[in-house]
XYZ file of C-alpha atoms in Angstrom:
715
model
C 0.234 0.059 -0.125
C 2.596 2.360 1.313
C 4.289 1.826 -2.600
C 1.662 2.071 -4.782
C 0.642 5.749 -1.867
C 4.746 7.022 -3.140
C 4.254 6.145 -6.802
C 0.807 8.258 -7.396
C 2.232 11.409 -5.387
C 4.214 12.600 -8.849
C 1.018 11.876 -10.879
C -0.510 14.124 -8.339
C 2.106 16.545 -8.863
C 1.717 16.708 -12.153
C -1.767 17.278 -12.646
C -1.805 20.005 -9.944
C 0.708 22.069 -12.608
C -1.363 20.866 -15.392
C -4.194 22.310 -13.558
C -2.082 25.445 -12.663
C -0.650 26.162 -16.290
C -4.307 25.462 -17.844
C -5.960 27.791 -14.880
C -3.079 30.682 -15.596
C -3.662 30.641 -19.396
C -6.894 30.400 -18.865
C -7.188 33.788 -17.374
C -4.255 34.795 -19.313
C -6.802 34.681 -21.795
C -9.963 36.585 -20.263
C -7.304 39.598 -19.096
C -6.682 39.455 -23.083
C -10.282 39.870 -23.761
C -10.688 42.448 -21.203
C -7.633 44.529 -21.953
C -9.229 44.332 -25.594
C -12.787 44.987 -24.297
C -11.272 47.767 -22.904
C -9.956 49.711 -25.609
C -13.170 49.777 -28.052
C -15.224 51.605 -25.206
C -12.065 53.684 -24.722
C -11.391 54.339 -28.012
C -14.701 55.376 -28.608
C -15.513 57.523 -25.517
C -12.754 59.610 -26.602
C -13.777 59.695 -30.423
C -16.988 60.988 -29.093
C -14.922 64.039 -27.231
C -13.144 64.686 -30.257
C -16.132 65.102 -31.874
C -17.910 67.531 -29.984
C -14.607 69.496 -30.097
C -14.871 69.678 -33.515
C -18.356 70.695 -34.143
C -17.624 73.399 -31.252
C -15.025 74.878 -33.488
C -17.268 74.516 -36.412
C -19.798 77.291 -34.241
C -16.225 78.992 -33.616
C -15.631 79.515 -36.786
C -18.884 80.868 -37.803
C -18.959 82.979 -35.172
C -15.467 84.347 -36.181
C -15.813 85.111 -39.893
C -19.425 85.600 -40.739
C -20.852 88.950 -40.226
C -22.056 89.779 -36.854
C -25.713 90.512 -38.609
C -25.985 87.350 -40.468
C -28.848 85.004 -39.279
C -26.017 81.916 -38.519
C -24.058 84.324 -36.289
C -27.002 85.751 -34.246
C -28.505 82.033 -34.548
C -25.719 80.331 -32.225
C -24.208 83.649 -30.432
C -25.768 82.990 -27.192
C -23.876 79.470 -26.866
C -20.303 81.629 -26.767
C -22.503 83.973 -23.563
C -21.314 87.102 -25.914
C -23.689 89.563 -24.438
C -22.723 87.258 -20.562
C -23.570 89.252 -17.549
C -19.939 90.395 -15.841
C -21.369 92.792 -12.954
C -21.851 90.685 -10.145
C -24.631 92.554 -8.918
C -26.913 91.234 -12.056
C -26.224 88.238 -10.743
C -27.543 88.733 -7.022
C -30.871 89.876 -9.100
C -30.800 86.645 -11.008
C -29.713 83.827 -8.161
C -33.090 85.126 -6.373
C -35.597 82.621 -5.289
C -37.997 84.495 -3.352
C -40.975 84.561 -6.413
C -40.945 80.573 -6.057
C -43.456 79.463 -4.449
C -43.550 75.671 -2.689
C -46.816 74.387 -2.832
C -48.755 72.351 0.024
C -48.739 69.589 -2.508
C -45.165 69.140 -2.080
C -43.556 66.163 -0.620
C -40.053 66.530 -0.668
C -37.354 67.775 1.930
C -38.067 71.049 3.489
C -34.360 72.927 3.414
C -33.839 75.670 5.901
C -30.980 77.975 5.583
C -28.195 78.650 6.488
C -27.860 75.288 5.564
C -27.170 72.114 8.057
C -25.817 68.711 8.819
C -29.699 67.796 9.317
C -30.765 69.739 6.119
C -28.156 67.638 3.575
C -28.968 64.215 5.030
C -32.677 64.855 4.363
C -31.256 66.026 0.683
C -29.304 62.626 0.887
C -32.392 60.341 2.278
C -34.792 61.806 -0.379
C -32.574 61.641 -3.270
C -32.175 57.790 -2.142
C -36.261 57.675 -2.768
C -36.263 59.083 -5.855
C -38.051 62.159 -4.649
C -37.250 65.732 -6.507
C -35.915 68.755 -4.530
C -38.648 71.550 -5.222
C -36.861 74.196 -7.250
C -36.900 76.731 -4.764
C -34.731 74.881 -2.509
C -32.537 74.254 -5.292
C -31.815 77.949 -6.374
C -31.315 78.839 -2.676
C -28.388 76.148 -2.420
C -26.952 77.155 -6.179
C -27.245 81.020 -4.655
C -25.714 80.776 -1.407
C -22.608 78.260 -3.519
C -22.219 80.772 -5.539
C -21.228 83.457 -2.647
C -19.326 81.007 -1.136
C -16.948 79.878 -4.236
C -16.625 83.695 -5.178
C -14.102 83.853 -1.874
C -12.680 80.938 -2.928
C -8.871 80.785 -4.317
C -8.073 78.886 -7.341
C -5.417 76.392 -5.461
C -6.918 75.484 -2.387
C -4.155 74.892 0.195
C -5.318 71.980 2.578
C -3.111 70.581 5.759
C -3.800 66.909 7.377
C -3.244 67.307 10.594
C -1.948 64.020 12.799
C -5.335 62.938 13.941
C -7.366 63.312 10.487
C -7.286 61.191 7.172
C -8.214 63.140 3.709
C -10.548 61.487 1.351
C -10.166 61.894 -2.397
C -12.882 61.056 -5.460
C -12.568 60.669 -8.873
C -15.038 61.421 -11.773
C -18.848 60.430 -10.537
C -20.610 61.399 -13.435
C -23.888 61.535 -12.487
C -23.953 58.259 -10.404
C -25.408 58.679 -7.304
C -25.290 55.647 -6.372
C -21.645 55.663 -6.437
C -21.244 58.739 -4.174
C -23.567 57.071 -1.526
C -21.429 53.994 -1.358
C -18.323 56.388 -0.864
C -20.051 57.755 2.452
C -21.247 54.408 3.373
C -18.156 52.896 3.680
C -16.036 56.066 4.483
C -18.091 58.357 6.662
C -20.106 61.496 5.733
C -17.715 64.364 5.079
C -17.314 66.276 7.939
C -14.523 68.678 9.859
C -13.088 65.524 11.281
C -12.976 63.496 7.795
C -12.722 65.987 4.893
C -12.672 65.214 1.356
C -11.688 66.712 -1.978
C -14.215 65.656 -4.788
C -11.580 65.797 -8.509
C -14.252 67.493 -10.868
C -16.858 65.385 -13.834
C -19.488 65.460 -10.825
C -22.068 65.760 -13.982
C -23.057 64.490 -17.898
C -23.571 61.029 -18.962
C -25.076 59.224 -15.499
C -28.613 60.062 -14.524
C -28.468 61.642 -11.451
C -25.935 64.356 -11.744
C -28.151 67.387 -10.557
C -28.797 65.053 -7.147
C -24.950 64.617 -6.482
C -24.179 68.560 -7.255
C -27.151 69.908 -4.617
C -25.381 66.918 -2.270
C -22.258 68.243 -3.118
C -22.892 71.792 -2.520
C -24.770 70.745 0.606
C -21.861 69.899 2.264
C -19.757 72.584 1.122
C -22.279 75.281 2.536
C -21.857 72.869 5.938
C -18.162 72.049 6.137
C -16.555 75.073 3.980
C -13.301 74.585 5.403
C -13.553 70.395 5.089
C -14.953 69.724 1.696
C -13.323 70.739 -1.833
C -14.543 70.985 -5.329
C -12.428 71.070 -8.087
C -13.550 71.693 -11.616
C -13.341 69.112 -14.281
C -13.654 69.582 -18.208
C -17.498 68.157 -17.816
C -17.972 71.182 -15.382
C -18.588 73.101 -18.967
C -22.408 74.253 -20.641
C -20.921 73.335 -23.955
C -19.543 69.942 -22.970
C -23.220 69.317 -21.237
C -25.185 70.272 -24.292
C -23.978 66.603 -25.771
C -23.078 64.581 -22.776
C -26.687 64.507 -20.755
C -26.593 66.741 -18.098
C -28.385 69.918 -19.948
C -31.504 67.624 -20.963
C -31.565 65.821 -17.433
C -31.928 69.401 -15.772
C -34.427 70.283 -18.246
C -36.439 67.069 -17.592
C -36.568 67.443 -14.272
C -37.567 71.222 -13.789
C -39.620 72.459 -17.101
C -40.410 75.749 -15.552
C -37.231 76.498 -13.909
C -34.742 74.605 -15.941
C -33.297 77.440 -18.100
C -33.044 79.328 -14.988
C -30.804 76.772 -12.875
C -28.628 75.900 -16.170
C -27.417 79.485 -16.216
C -26.621 79.746 -12.590
C -24.836 76.192 -12.862
C -22.714 77.169 -15.801
C -21.951 80.432 -13.349
C -21.099 78.333 -10.488
C -19.005 75.858 -12.933
C -16.767 78.893 -13.737
C -16.219 79.234 -10.395
C -15.169 76.355 -8.952
C -11.600 76.214 -8.146
C -9.121 74.399 -10.385
C -6.588 72.130 -7.945
C -6.160 71.718 -4.189
C -2.180 71.214 -2.912
C -2.173 69.103 0.129
C 0.690 69.930 2.804
C 2.562 71.544 -0.062
C 3.317 68.426 -1.470
C 0.755 66.434 -3.010
C -1.142 68.236 -6.425
C -5.053 67.099 -6.987
C -6.341 68.585 -10.325
C -8.677 66.907 -12.648
C -6.768 66.312 -16.190
C -3.397 66.763 -15.687
C -0.392 69.191 -16.536
C 2.303 70.128 -18.874
C 5.578 70.867 -20.025
C 4.418 75.212 -19.213
C 2.178 74.183 -16.245
C 3.053 77.005 -13.650
C 0.905 77.031 -10.536
C 1.785 80.293 -9.496
C -0.154 81.931 -12.817
C -2.662 79.751 -12.546
C -3.384 81.036 -8.175
C -3.394 84.494 -9.749
C -5.718 84.161 -12.216
C -9.573 85.950 -11.940
C -11.957 83.510 -12.828
C -14.207 86.231 -13.855
C -12.421 89.384 -13.997
C -13.267 93.163 -15.723
C -9.966 94.752 -15.369
C -9.727 98.341 -16.379
C -7.582 101.431 -17.257
C -8.284 105.306 -17.411
C -10.614 105.046 -20.919
C -10.248 100.984 -21.603
C -12.005 98.190 -20.476
C -11.149 94.474 -20.955
C -13.750 91.779 -19.852
C -12.563 88.384 -20.101
C -14.499 85.573 -18.994
C -13.443 81.858 -18.839
C -17.467 80.370 -18.750
C -16.747 77.393 -21.052
C -12.559 76.192 -21.265
C -13.464 74.825 -24.819
C -13.579 78.526 -26.357
C -10.505 80.968 -25.392
C -12.183 84.109 -23.602
C -13.481 86.849 -25.338
C -11.530 89.804 -25.168
C -13.645 93.250 -26.332
C -12.566 96.732 -26.119
C -14.446 98.648 -23.986
C -15.167 102.442 -23.323
C -15.330 103.444 -20.263
C -17.174 107.137 -20.159
C -15.478 108.199 -16.973
C -18.910 107.807 -14.667
C -18.141 104.233 -14.340
C -20.520 102.871 -17.313
C -19.122 100.962 -20.330
C -20.259 101.954 -23.208
C -19.889 98.974 -25.469
C -17.918 96.326 -27.259
C -15.708 98.148 -30.097
C -14.553 96.207 -33.294
C -12.219 94.330 -31.556
C -9.489 91.681 -32.482
C -9.656 88.112 -31.104
C -6.823 85.495 -31.453
C -8.254 82.023 -32.606
C -6.874 79.187 -30.552
C -6.566 75.253 -30.540
C -7.573 73.610 -27.444
C -4.743 71.431 -28.492
C -2.486 73.710 -30.351
C -2.035 76.656 -28.027
C -0.370 78.947 -30.296
C -0.995 82.397 -30.186
C -0.704 85.578 -33.102
C -3.263 87.923 -33.943
C -5.476 87.318 -36.754
C -4.902 89.516 -39.883
C -8.331 90.993 -40.546
C -7.787 92.481 -43.402
C -7.106 88.984 -45.555
C -10.819 87.732 -43.858
C -13.925 88.407 -45.469
C -16.620 87.848 -43.285
C -19.575 86.708 -44.834
C -22.628 84.755 -44.810
C -23.552 81.778 -45.933
C -26.263 82.914 -47.870
C -24.179 84.699 -49.943
C -21.724 81.848 -50.263
C -22.013 79.442 -53.462
C -22.935 76.065 -51.353
C -20.873 73.987 -53.922
C -17.550 76.128 -53.464
C -18.087 75.933 -50.007
C -18.572 72.505 -49.622
C -15.625 71.607 -51.119
C -13.137 73.042 -48.596
C -13.766 71.290 -45.003
C -14.531 73.035 -42.108
C -11.164 71.461 -40.641
C -9.232 72.128 -43.362
C -10.352 76.026 -43.132
C -9.487 76.350 -39.502
C -6.067 75.144 -40.343
C -5.613 77.300 -43.423
C -6.724 80.561 -41.012
C -4.889 78.933 -38.352
C -1.457 79.141 -40.681
C -2.175 82.452 -41.573
C -2.454 83.833 -38.516
C 0.946 82.716 -38.015
C 0.260 79.676 -35.570
C 3.248 77.038 -34.826
C 2.815 73.612 -34.829
C 4.639 73.059 -31.775
C 3.071 72.680 -28.577
C 2.453 75.271 -26.026
C 4.918 78.115 -28.213
C 3.574 81.387 -28.295
C 4.483 83.912 -31.347
C 3.356 87.698 -31.938
C 2.827 89.869 -34.627
C 3.606 93.229 -35.131
C 0.376 93.944 -36.989
C -1.575 94.780 -33.880
C -1.083 98.655 -33.440
C -2.490 98.151 -29.462
C 0.423 97.562 -27.517
C -1.453 97.054 -23.934
C -4.068 95.332 -25.635
C -1.973 92.964 -27.520
C -0.053 92.558 -24.166
C -2.647 91.893 -21.952
C -4.340 89.510 -25.227
C -0.797 87.570 -24.378
C -1.445 87.390 -20.954
C -5.069 86.197 -21.196
C -3.951 83.088 -23.780
C -1.074 82.154 -21.336
C -3.530 81.864 -18.624
C -6.372 80.133 -20.785
C -3.518 77.398 -21.591
C -3.033 77.408 -18.082
C -6.595 75.951 -17.479
C -7.087 74.168 -20.579
C -3.884 71.802 -19.566
C -5.396 71.018 -15.894
C -8.422 70.130 -17.529
C -8.100 68.101 -20.263
C -4.657 66.553 -20.023
C -3.814 62.744 -19.914
C -0.558 61.058 -18.997
C 1.888 59.163 -21.290
C 4.649 56.579 -21.014
C 6.647 58.789 -23.581
C 9.030 61.664 -22.753
C 7.763 64.706 -24.239
C 4.807 67.240 -24.522
C 2.749 66.409 -27.600
C -0.903 67.880 -28.261
C -3.788 65.620 -27.212
C -5.118 64.274 -30.659
C -6.755 61.659 -29.056
C -9.582 63.876 -27.150
C -8.931 66.889 -29.079
C -8.035 68.912 -26.201
C -4.988 69.627 -23.569
C -1.835 67.701 -24.054
C -0.167 64.280 -23.672
C 2.776 64.596 -21.131
C 5.423 62.204 -20.205
C 7.680 61.407 -17.017
C 10.225 63.747 -17.886
C 7.335 66.501 -17.928
C 6.172 64.878 -13.958
C 9.663 64.889 -12.853
C 10.157 68.773 -13.784
C 6.835 70.355 -12.757
C 6.742 68.145 -9.667
C 10.660 69.907 -8.649
C 9.858 72.914 -9.633
C 7.153 73.499 -7.295
C 8.415 71.426 -4.436
C 5.822 68.603 -4.583
C 6.327 64.925 -4.667
C 2.984 63.452 -6.161
C 0.507 63.983 -8.475
C -3.277 63.152 -7.998
C -5.548 63.456 -10.877
C -9.114 61.887 -12.526
C -10.098 62.097 -16.010
C -9.439 59.157 -17.140
C -11.636 55.474 -16.477
C -9.171 52.870 -14.950
C -10.583 48.983 -14.570
C -9.188 49.276 -10.892
C -10.155 52.340 -10.457
C -6.930 53.745 -9.765
C -3.724 53.512 -11.484
C 0.003 55.026 -10.944
C 2.569 56.025 -13.657
C 5.464 57.866 -13.884
C 7.530 55.806 -11.597
C 4.748 56.253 -9.120
C 4.655 60.073 -9.249
C 0.998 60.468 -10.948
C -2.134 58.485 -9.705
C -5.055 58.353 -11.259
C -8.724 57.904 -9.260
C -11.876 57.583 -10.886
C -14.811 56.821 -8.544
C -17.569 55.682 -11.183
C -17.862 52.243 -11.067
C -19.658 50.290 -14.516
C -19.061 53.114 -16.279
C -18.819 51.424 -19.560
C -20.970 48.867 -18.860
C -21.986 46.829 -15.732
C -19.070 45.089 -14.562
C -16.578 47.233 -16.794
C -14.673 48.697 -14.278
C -14.279 49.162 -10.194
C -14.751 52.646 -8.372
C -12.064 53.619 -5.866
C -11.382 56.571 -3.745
C -7.861 57.691 -1.851
C -7.345 58.205 1.698
C -4.349 59.777 2.535
C -3.072 60.600 6.198
C 0.247 62.859 7.531
C 2.108 60.296 6.242
C 0.691 61.492 2.717
C 1.302 58.198 1.337
C -2.335 57.236 -0.799
C -4.190 54.150 0.597
C -6.431 53.506 -2.408
C -10.003 51.487 -1.584
C -12.137 50.078 -4.502
C -15.506 49.192 -4.724
C -18.384 48.107 -6.916
C -21.634 49.788 -6.681
C -23.951 47.280 -8.799
C -25.069 44.512 -6.871
C -24.990 42.525 -10.392
C -21.703 43.352 -10.613
C -20.365 41.910 -7.609
C -22.296 38.520 -8.001
C -20.691 37.506 -11.607
C -17.880 35.359 -11.870
C -14.499 36.936 -13.690
C -15.698 34.908 -16.964
C -19.428 36.017 -17.149
C -18.364 39.771 -16.003
C -15.324 39.583 -18.986
C -18.172 38.226 -21.739
C -21.139 40.734 -20.647
C -18.845 43.868 -21.105
C -17.189 42.429 -23.728
C -20.843 41.605 -25.869
C -21.723 45.310 -25.177
C -18.238 46.549 -26.278
C -18.640 44.726 -29.791
C -22.122 45.849 -30.256
C -21.049 49.796 -29.983
C -17.886 49.040 -32.339
C -20.301 47.047 -34.829
C -22.687 50.613 -34.422
C -19.754 52.521 -35.083
C -18.479 50.249 -38.130
C -22.104 50.772 -39.535
C -22.680 54.285 -39.566
C -19.209 54.344 -41.335
C -20.202 51.736 -44.107
C -20.348 54.073 -47.138
C -16.546 55.252 -46.174
C -15.745 51.328 -45.190
C -16.612 50.325 -48.724
C -14.926 52.978 -50.448
C -11.689 52.333 -48.224
C -12.092 48.399 -49.341
C -12.291 49.015 -52.986
C -8.708 50.324 -52.786
C -7.444 46.825 -52.371
C -9.746 44.737 -54.338
C -8.807 46.897 -58.075
C -10.543 43.959 -59.674
C -14.270 44.326 -57.811
C -13.948 40.930 -56.947
C -15.734 41.862 -53.673
C -12.817 39.796 -51.695
C -9.670 41.633 -49.906
C -6.739 40.379 -47.234
C -7.811 39.966 -43.741
C -4.717 42.484 -43.659
C -6.194 44.733 -45.913
C -9.368 44.699 -44.167
C -7.868 45.789 -40.992
C -5.547 48.317 -42.747
C -8.575 49.263 -44.141
C -11.103 49.739 -41.218
C -8.245 51.162 -39.168
C -7.796 54.039 -42.065
C -11.647 54.880 -41.537
C -12.289 54.611 -37.636
C -8.955 56.056 -36.832
C -9.795 54.158 -33.399
C -6.301 52.110 -32.750
C -7.568 48.897 -32.070
C -6.049 45.734 -32.722
C -8.200 45.025 -35.727
C -6.802 41.359 -36.506
C -7.558 40.495 -33.128
C -11.064 41.297 -33.064
C -11.649 40.309 -36.511
C -13.090 36.585 -35.351
C -16.115 38.902 -32.954
C -16.324 40.654 -35.768
C -15.862 38.953 -39.191
C -18.155 35.629 -38.926
C -17.266 33.833 -42.448
C -13.731 33.767 -44.491
C -13.428 31.855 -47.897
C -9.578 31.010 -47.374
C -8.112 33.862 -45.694
C -9.913 36.710 -47.468
C -12.906 38.550 -46.414
C -15.950 39.040 -48.660
C -16.499 42.820 -47.262
C -19.590 43.095 -49.264
C -21.215 40.948 -47.330
C -19.882 41.487 -44.278
C -21.297 45.205 -44.894
C -24.519 43.329 -45.649
C -24.710 41.454 -42.183
C -23.762 45.128 -39.968
C -26.535 46.902 -42.270
C -29.281 48.293 -40.117
C -31.375 50.069 -42.561
C -28.976 51.733 -45.493
C -31.197 54.988 -45.353
C -30.156 56.164 -42.229
C -26.442 55.705 -42.061
C -25.884 59.523 -42.200
C -28.607 60.211 -39.679
C -26.973 58.223 -37.507
C -23.724 58.729 -37.881
C -24.729 62.176 -36.530
C -27.330 61.240 -33.971
C -25.240 63.183 -30.789
C -24.415 66.009 -33.442
C -28.062 66.582 -34.523
C -29.089 66.554 -30.545
C -26.354 68.740 -29.846
C -27.040 70.862 -32.620
C -30.703 70.764 -31.540
C -30.000 72.452 -28.019
C -27.429 74.879 -29.366
C -30.385 76.482 -31.970
C -33.083 76.163 -29.097
C -31.980 79.254 -27.359
C -34.754 79.644 -24.804
C -34.290 76.040 -23.921
C -38.591 75.395 -24.492
C -37.926 72.531 -26.217
C -39.013 74.044 -29.562
C -37.658 75.038 -32.675
C -39.489 76.867 -35.574
C -39.595 75.964 -39.171
C -37.284 78.791 -39.986
C -34.905 78.007 -37.422
C -34.891 73.972 -38.288
C -34.094 75.724 -41.927
C -30.942 77.412 -40.312
C -30.092 74.660 -38.651
C -29.774 72.113 -41.867
C -27.900 74.844 -43.539
C -25.291 74.896 -40.910
C -25.133 71.173 -40.372
C -24.862 70.603 -44.303
C -21.664 72.523 -44.240
C -20.684 70.945 -41.397
C -21.157 67.381 -43.273
C -19.800 68.991 -46.463
C -22.994 67.740 -48.289
C -25.324 69.766 -50.277
C -29.129 69.674 -49.335
C -31.953 71.469 -50.896
C -34.290 74.257 -49.344
C -37.373 71.941 -51.095
C -35.511 69.110 -48.804
C -35.291 71.095 -46.042
C -38.524 72.505 -46.055
C -40.565 68.570 -46.250
C -38.188 67.060 -44.075
C -39.220 69.674 -41.303
C -43.288 69.194 -41.744
C -42.765 65.315 -42.225
C -41.121 65.912 -38.642
C -44.444 67.857 -36.911
C -45.695 64.942 -36.394
C -48.886 66.751 -34.265
C -49.226 69.814 -37.337
C -48.323 72.490 -34.432
C -46.391 74.828 -36.606
C -43.221 73.861 -34.596
C -40.583 70.896 -33.795
C -40.045 69.827 -30.467
C -37.409 67.631 -29.527
C -38.890 64.682 -29.264
C -40.537 65.144 -32.723
C -36.496 65.835 -33.871
C -34.612 62.769 -32.558
C -37.678 60.590 -33.072
C -37.551 61.268 -36.894
C -33.879 59.859 -36.806
C -34.390 57.326 -34.527
C -32.734 54.063 -35.802
C -35.634 51.492 -36.621
C -36.399 49.491 -39.257
C -38.365 51.068 -42.079
C -40.630 49.620 -44.948
C -39.175 50.227 -48.182
C -42.177 52.651 -48.852
C -40.900 54.450 -46.100
C -37.152 54.189 -46.649
C -37.784 55.257 -50.455
C -39.793 58.333 -49.109
C -37.088 59.405 -46.381
C -34.347 58.932 -48.604
C -35.957 61.142 -51.364
C -37.006 64.288 -48.979
C -33.663 63.904 -47.249
C -30.914 63.669 -50.356
C -33.273 65.182 -53.084
């Protein structure tokens, strides 16, 4: 017996080794699938941000190069806040809530002011049970928050004493469940438990406003212990695309417009960074090779600087566009007569070079005065590049140029100062780290820069700092160190892309300034899934999103495939399929690895691309419409100046003229009129947001409907 047992032991050990090897390979394959899935989600997300910036640059192009009296310019001028109130006394009146009555039928929380811990607790409990706060209390909280923020510096300097730990949270993106879970696990903010919330409180999730009201409530109760940094999504232009504008207007139909305007003001007053014990920098996005915290600390977030006869009004309401700088005459009695015809320095979010525009070369015009065919022959991006080149812009990141053509030295000097300040803010909110050395424009997002470990070393050393904590990027584990552990990314929105896609995390840091990351999953469903189930679920969602991207670009894909098919056989190699797909979508994905999930059949290593495209198709008529679905909704909300959810037929006509130039396609006036009338389902003479988006809803159409839609849209 003993001899038999001795012989079986090597077999058992061999079996154990085989099982271990198999399991390691199994886990490695799952990890590869998970990383590939992650790349899909992140690439699509950043492409959307880049598209938003391109669309905004297009409207900026219209504002800069069309006549002030043109209908297109007037239609969109409100998004740039050209006539924004500069006087704080006017805002005091705007924040007034006294005319808003709370009816007896209201069953939500009743708040008293000054705000108390009990009041914020009631607020959280109400939001946990899906109750809505009355507009009067919302306006009160916003007004008190605005008054407090006006007195805060751009960089909060925080001290962690021997008995305290500070908690740092990353992006929440409207996910109230994550915030409540953090408070449950870590404790509520108090004088003994300080917090830093590092921006991106809003957009994407459905409870952005509730998160803001809770954070503002704790800020009012503990102004020395709760710190809020601005993120790139605390920007009214970004909110137009990513859901926050729609959320507020949906929850507060009567007072939504006012609430949004006040929040835009509050966002521009949020601090930009925090420094803990003079050693740890906390900022939403990151830094660049020109980041200077001394300059950042001196920036006036809203300012009117005056000389004897000259006033320059500068506002950083949206960092997607450089501040509007205008000459204004001071009449001598303290009043501003109005803007003179001033010069604007046109800038790119990724190329912060500066130079005055040569106005004599820019013939201002209206779309109505242009030949549509000639205008559409040159893309907006090419036109923007051309005008930046004419303006003397350098292509290197961060370099500034000046021109002698500006006849006002004082104005030129101030413009250069404000341009450098704007660059500092953009870099802090939009930048991402990279493993390579150097500092280059962040062309993936369309804003800020990519900075390397050498830049981290230089900037931290120059400011006597030892660690940079930032957010801005979703990480699978909720956090990630890079740059020799001198940069720590923290992201607090779990299940960001899909249930099970990522964990959330927050940081605890004591007097030793050593960060301790605590992870969590807010969704019970994701906690119950096995690793294989979690990866499979997330992978299916990512592949579906990718197939949608392939579908909306199918016309471009066919043209790219045909370049590798000179004999029109309908077949191309897998290598050519991957090359063409990457050239069209520009997502930087491993297409040959993804091919088995995307291309179900091959013939001797060749892809029948026509059959593959046919399998992708939902309906060929809606390709262009679905491709620009997000742009359509964003444009609708831009044109809908009063946020009423309605646009007239004339506004609709102008909208499509703008979109046609953006898409570089011709649409006849008759087609636009017919399309508007067909969208007006209730025939009330205007188009609401539901009618507008329903017309482009991605549903199968009958052949007859498809034919009518094709005729109306394209002809």
